[in-house]
Amino acid sequence: MRIHHLAAALNIGMFILTAAAPVYAESKEAASATQPAVGQKTPDFNLKTLDDKPVQLSALLKDGPVVVVMLRGWVGYQCPVCTKEVASLTAKASDITATGARVVLIYPGQADGLKAHAQEFATGKQIPDKFYFVTDPDLAVVNAYGLRWDAKGELAYPATFVLDADGTVTFCKISHSHGGRATVEEIVKALPKK
């Protein structure tokens, strides 16, 4: 009799966990996507800035190396660690762009309301020249890069990829927590010197 009650309790627990699952369903492609590693090429993407200008990774790479920074995005609040990370990157923007690199800051989230949340995040932040702050509606790039953080209150593993002009990863740092972000010094060290 106790086994029957235990099985019923487990079924109820599984139902509750399933009902509380995040809104974002993973596609088959996302489930099979692997995180880019050093020596590999990353998938191309075409995202938009807050003023609806397209930013295509392959087009940026024609002009030199690119740093791709995946933020946690809208997780029900603005991530203070992402805010600190962006402040650090923009404060030392000239150290990065002096190498000829461009920086793409990706803010993921559910398409509905994402632009407003991204604008809120960007308020008061000066986005320097050669930096692009873009949104990733419905986690298309998150999934393509295998960065889906499938836990309650999460969207994407924070990550930084340094790509050479051929699009090959020369440095990557993927955090499986809120901290552990790449530093400006790590990024600059991985970029080619002019």
GROMACS .gro file of C-alpha atoms in nm:
model
  194
    1MET     CA    1   0.000   0.000   0.000
    2ARG     CA    2   0.282   0.241   0.083
    3ILE     CA    3   0.444   0.177  -0.257
    4HIS     CA    4   0.115   0.275  -0.425
    5HIS     CA    5   0.107   0.604  -0.227
    6LEU     CA    6   0.473   0.671  -0.306
    7ALA     CA    7   0.412   0.615  -0.677
    8ALA     CA    8   0.111   0.848  -0.669
    9ALA     CA    9   0.315   1.114  -0.489
   10LEU     CA   10   0.594   1.083  -0.746
   11ASN     CA   11   0.344   1.119  -1.031
   12ILE     CA   12   0.199   1.432  -0.869
   13GLY     CA   13   0.550   1.570  -0.817
   14MET     CA   14   0.642   1.508  -1.181
   15PHE     CA   15   0.318   1.679  -1.291
   16ILE     CA   16   0.400   1.985  -1.078
   17LEU     CA   17   0.757   2.000  -1.214
   18THR     CA   18   0.631   1.968  -1.571
   19ALA     CA   19   0.367   2.237  -1.518
   20ALA     CA   20   0.629   2.471  -1.373
   21ALA     CA   21   0.872   2.418  -1.662
   22PRO     CA   22   0.992   2.727  -1.851
   23VAL     CA   23   0.786   2.861  -2.138
   24TYR     CA   24   1.072   2.807  -2.383
   25ALA     CA   25   1.057   2.468  -2.550
   26GLU     CA   26   1.380   2.337  -2.691
   27SER     CA   27   1.381   2.242  -3.056
   28LYS     CA   28   1.552   1.926  -3.178
   29GLU     CA   29   1.829   2.149  -3.315
   30ALA     CA   30   1.878   2.312  -2.974
   31ALA     CA   31   1.891   1.978  -2.799
   32SER     CA   32   2.162   1.859  -3.036
   33ALA     CA   33   2.353   2.190  -3.056
   34THR     CA   34   2.696   2.178  -2.900
   35GLN     CA   35   2.866   2.472  -2.740
   36PRO     CA   36   3.137   2.613  -2.969
   37ALA     CA   37   3.488   2.539  -2.843
   38VAL     CA   38   3.833   2.675  -2.922
   39GLY     CA   39   3.928   2.577  -3.278
   40GLN     CA   40   3.567   2.550  -3.396
   41LYS     CA   41   3.351   2.791  -3.592
   42THR     CA   42   3.033   2.937  -3.445
   43PRO     CA   43   2.699   2.945  -3.624
   44ASP     CA   44   2.623   3.266  -3.810
   45PHE     CA   45   2.343   3.488  -3.681
   46ASN     CA   46   2.151   3.793  -3.793
   47LEU     CA   47   2.005   3.992  -3.503
   48LYS     CA   48   1.882   4.349  -3.460
   49THR     CA   49   1.991   4.641  -3.246
   50LEU     CA   50   1.736   4.835  -3.042
   51ASP     CA   51   1.693   5.074  -3.335
   52ASP     CA   52   1.622   4.777  -3.565
   53LYS     CA   53   1.954   4.780  -3.750
   54PRO     CA   54   2.062   4.430  -3.859
   55VAL     CA   55   2.384   4.286  -3.719
   56GLN     CA   56   2.510   3.979  -3.902
   57LEU     CA   57   2.807   3.796  -3.756
   58SER     CA   58   2.952   3.691  -4.093
   59ALA     CA   59   2.940   4.053  -4.216
   60LEU     CA   60   3.124   4.178  -3.905
   61LEU     CA   61   3.391   3.912  -3.946
   62LYS     CA   62   3.483   4.055  -4.288
   63ASP     CA   63   3.633   4.352  -4.100
   64GLY     CA   64   3.826   4.152  -3.839
   65PRO     CA   65   3.781   3.963  -3.514
   66VAL     CA   66   3.456   3.967  -3.319
   67VAL     CA   67   3.382   3.919  -2.951
   68VAL     CA   68   3.039   3.764  -2.889
   69VAL     CA   69   2.904   3.808  -2.536
   70MET     CA   70   2.589   3.618  -2.437
   71LEU     CA   71   2.410   3.779  -2.145
   72ARG     CA   72   2.148   3.611  -1.925
   73GLY     CA   73   1.881   3.835  -2.077
   74TRP     CA   74   1.538   3.900  -1.931
   75VAL     CA   75   1.493   3.643  -1.653
   76GLY     CA   76   1.216   3.837  -1.479
   77TYR     CA   77   1.461   4.107  -1.369
   78GLN     CA   78   1.774   4.279  -1.495
   79CYS     CA   79   2.076   4.071  -1.400
   80PRO     CA   80   2.315   4.276  -1.181
   81VAL     CA   81   2.612   4.060  -1.286
   82CYS     CA   82   2.533   4.127  -1.655
   83THR     CA   83   2.510   4.498  -1.576
   84LYS     CA   84   2.852   4.487  -1.411
   85GLU     CA   85   2.997   4.284  -1.700
   86VAL     CA   86   2.873   4.529  -1.964
   87ALA     CA   87   3.000   4.824  -1.758
   88SER     CA   88   3.345   4.662  -1.741
   89LEU     CA   89   3.352   4.594  -2.115
   90THR     CA   90   3.236   4.941  -2.213
   91ALA     CA   91   3.472   5.112  -1.967
   92LYS     CA   92   3.767   4.945  -2.140
   93ALA     CA   93   3.619   4.945  -2.490
   94SER     CA   94   3.928   5.108  -2.642
   95ASP     CA   95   4.146   4.820  -2.515
   96ILE     CA   96   3.929   4.580  -2.714
   97THR     CA   97   3.861   4.787  -3.025
   98ALA     CA   98   4.229   4.891  -3.057
   99THR     CA   99   4.285   4.534  -3.182
  100GLY     CA  100   4.036   4.594  -3.464
  101ALA     CA  101   3.771   4.382  -3.292
  102ARG     CA  102   3.400   4.446  -3.272
  103VAL     CA  103   3.184   4.337  -2.978
  104VAL     CA  104   2.833   4.195  -2.998
  105LEU     CA  105   2.635   4.195  -2.672
  106ILE     CA  106   2.340   3.954  -2.703
  107TYR     CA  107   2.034   3.999  -2.481
  108PRO     CA  108   1.803   3.694  -2.511
  109GLY     CA  109   1.442   3.645  -2.411
  110GLN     CA  110   1.088   3.568  -2.517
  111ALA     CA  111   1.008   3.780  -2.823
  112ASP     CA  112   0.701   3.936  -2.663
  113GLY     CA  113   0.826   4.232  -2.462
  114LEU     CA  114   1.196   4.160  -2.521
  115LYS     CA  115   1.274   4.493  -2.686
  116ALA     CA  116   1.125   4.687  -2.393
  117HIS     CA  117   1.325   4.482  -2.142
  118ALA     CA  118   1.643   4.528  -2.347
  119GLN     CA  119   1.583   4.903  -2.364
  120GLU     CA  120   1.544   4.906  -1.986
  121PHE     CA  121   1.874   4.717  -1.952
  122ALA     CA  122   2.051   4.958  -2.189
  123THR     CA  123   1.921   5.272  -2.019
  124GLY     CA  124   2.209   5.478  -1.884
  125LYS     CA  125   2.470   5.262  -2.057
  126GLN     CA  126   2.683   5.416  -2.328
  127ILE     CA  127   2.732   5.162  -2.605
  128PRO     CA  128   3.068   5.256  -2.764
  129ASP     CA  129   3.153   5.256  -3.134
  130LYS     CA  130   3.218   4.905  -3.267
  131PHE     CA  131   2.992   4.762  -2.993
  132TYR     CA  132   2.650   4.625  -3.091
  133PHE     CA  133   2.375   4.559  -2.837
  134VAL     CA  134   2.128   4.317  -2.996
  135THR     CA  135   1.831   4.108  -2.889
  136ASP     CA  136   1.787   3.735  -2.941
  137PRO     CA  137   1.409   3.682  -2.965
  138ASP     CA  138   1.291   3.339  -2.855
  139LEU     CA  139   1.651   3.227  -2.789
  140ALA     CA  140   1.742   3.143  -3.148
  141VAL     CA  141   2.116   3.210  -3.099
  142VAL     CA  142   2.113   3.075  -2.743
  143ASN     CA  143   1.986   2.743  -2.880
  144ALA     CA  144   2.214   2.742  -3.186
  145TYR     CA  145   2.515   2.790  -2.955
  146GLY     CA  146   2.401   2.523  -2.709
  147LEU     CA  147   2.379   2.781  -2.430
  148ARG     CA  148   2.023   2.715  -2.309
  149TRP     CA  149   2.019   2.720  -1.927
  150ASP     CA  150   1.713   2.508  -1.874
  151ALA     CA  151   1.640   2.590  -1.510
  152LYS     CA  152   1.366   2.791  -1.346
  153GLY     CA  153   1.443   3.162  -1.370
  154GLU     CA  154   1.719   3.113  -1.627
  155LEU     CA  155   1.753   3.147  -2.005
  156ALA     CA  156   2.114   3.137  -2.119
  157TYR     CA  157   2.450   3.046  -1.977
  158PRO     CA  158   2.657   3.365  -1.976
  159ALA     CA  159   2.934   3.319  -2.229
  160THR     CA  160   3.206   3.501  -2.419
  161PHE     CA  161   3.356   3.388  -2.749
  162VAL     CA  162   3.650   3.556  -2.922
  163LEU     CA  163   3.642   3.482  -3.296
  164ASP     CA  164   3.924   3.547  -3.538
  165ALA     CA  165   3.846   3.697  -3.880
  166ASP     CA  166   3.777   3.345  -4.014
  167GLY     CA  167   3.509   3.295  -3.748
  168THR     CA  168   3.714   3.039  -3.555
  169VAL     CA  169   3.691   3.049  -3.176
  170THR     CA  170   4.025   3.149  -3.023
  171PHE     CA  171   3.888   3.189  -2.670
  172CYS     CA  172   3.567   3.088  -2.497
  173LYS     CA  173   3.442   3.111  -2.144
  174ILE     CA  174   3.102   2.968  -2.058
  175SER     CA  175   2.973   3.013  -1.705
  176HIS     CA  176   2.734   2.762  -1.552
  177SER     CA  177   2.651   3.011  -1.277
  178HIS     CA  178   2.575   3.381  -1.259
  179GLY     CA  179   2.942   3.471  -1.203
  180GLY     CA  180   3.260   3.352  -1.368
  181ARG     CA  181   3.245   3.594  -1.661
  182ALA     CA  182   3.534   3.662  -1.896
  183THR     CA  183   3.744   3.962  -1.802
  184VAL     CA  184   3.853   4.237  -2.040
  185GLU     CA  185   4.212   4.123  -1.986
  186GLU     CA  186   4.127   3.766  -2.094
  187ILE     CA  187   3.947   3.897  -2.403
  188VAL     CA  188   4.228   4.132  -2.507
  189LYS     CA  189   4.489   3.858  -2.456
  190ALA     CA  190   4.293   3.631  -2.694
  191LEU     CA  191   4.261   3.895  -2.966
  192PRO     CA  192   4.524   3.932  -3.238
  193LYS     CA  193   4.754   4.228  -3.197
  194LYS     CA  194   4.753   4.492  -3.471
   0.00000   0.00000   0.00000
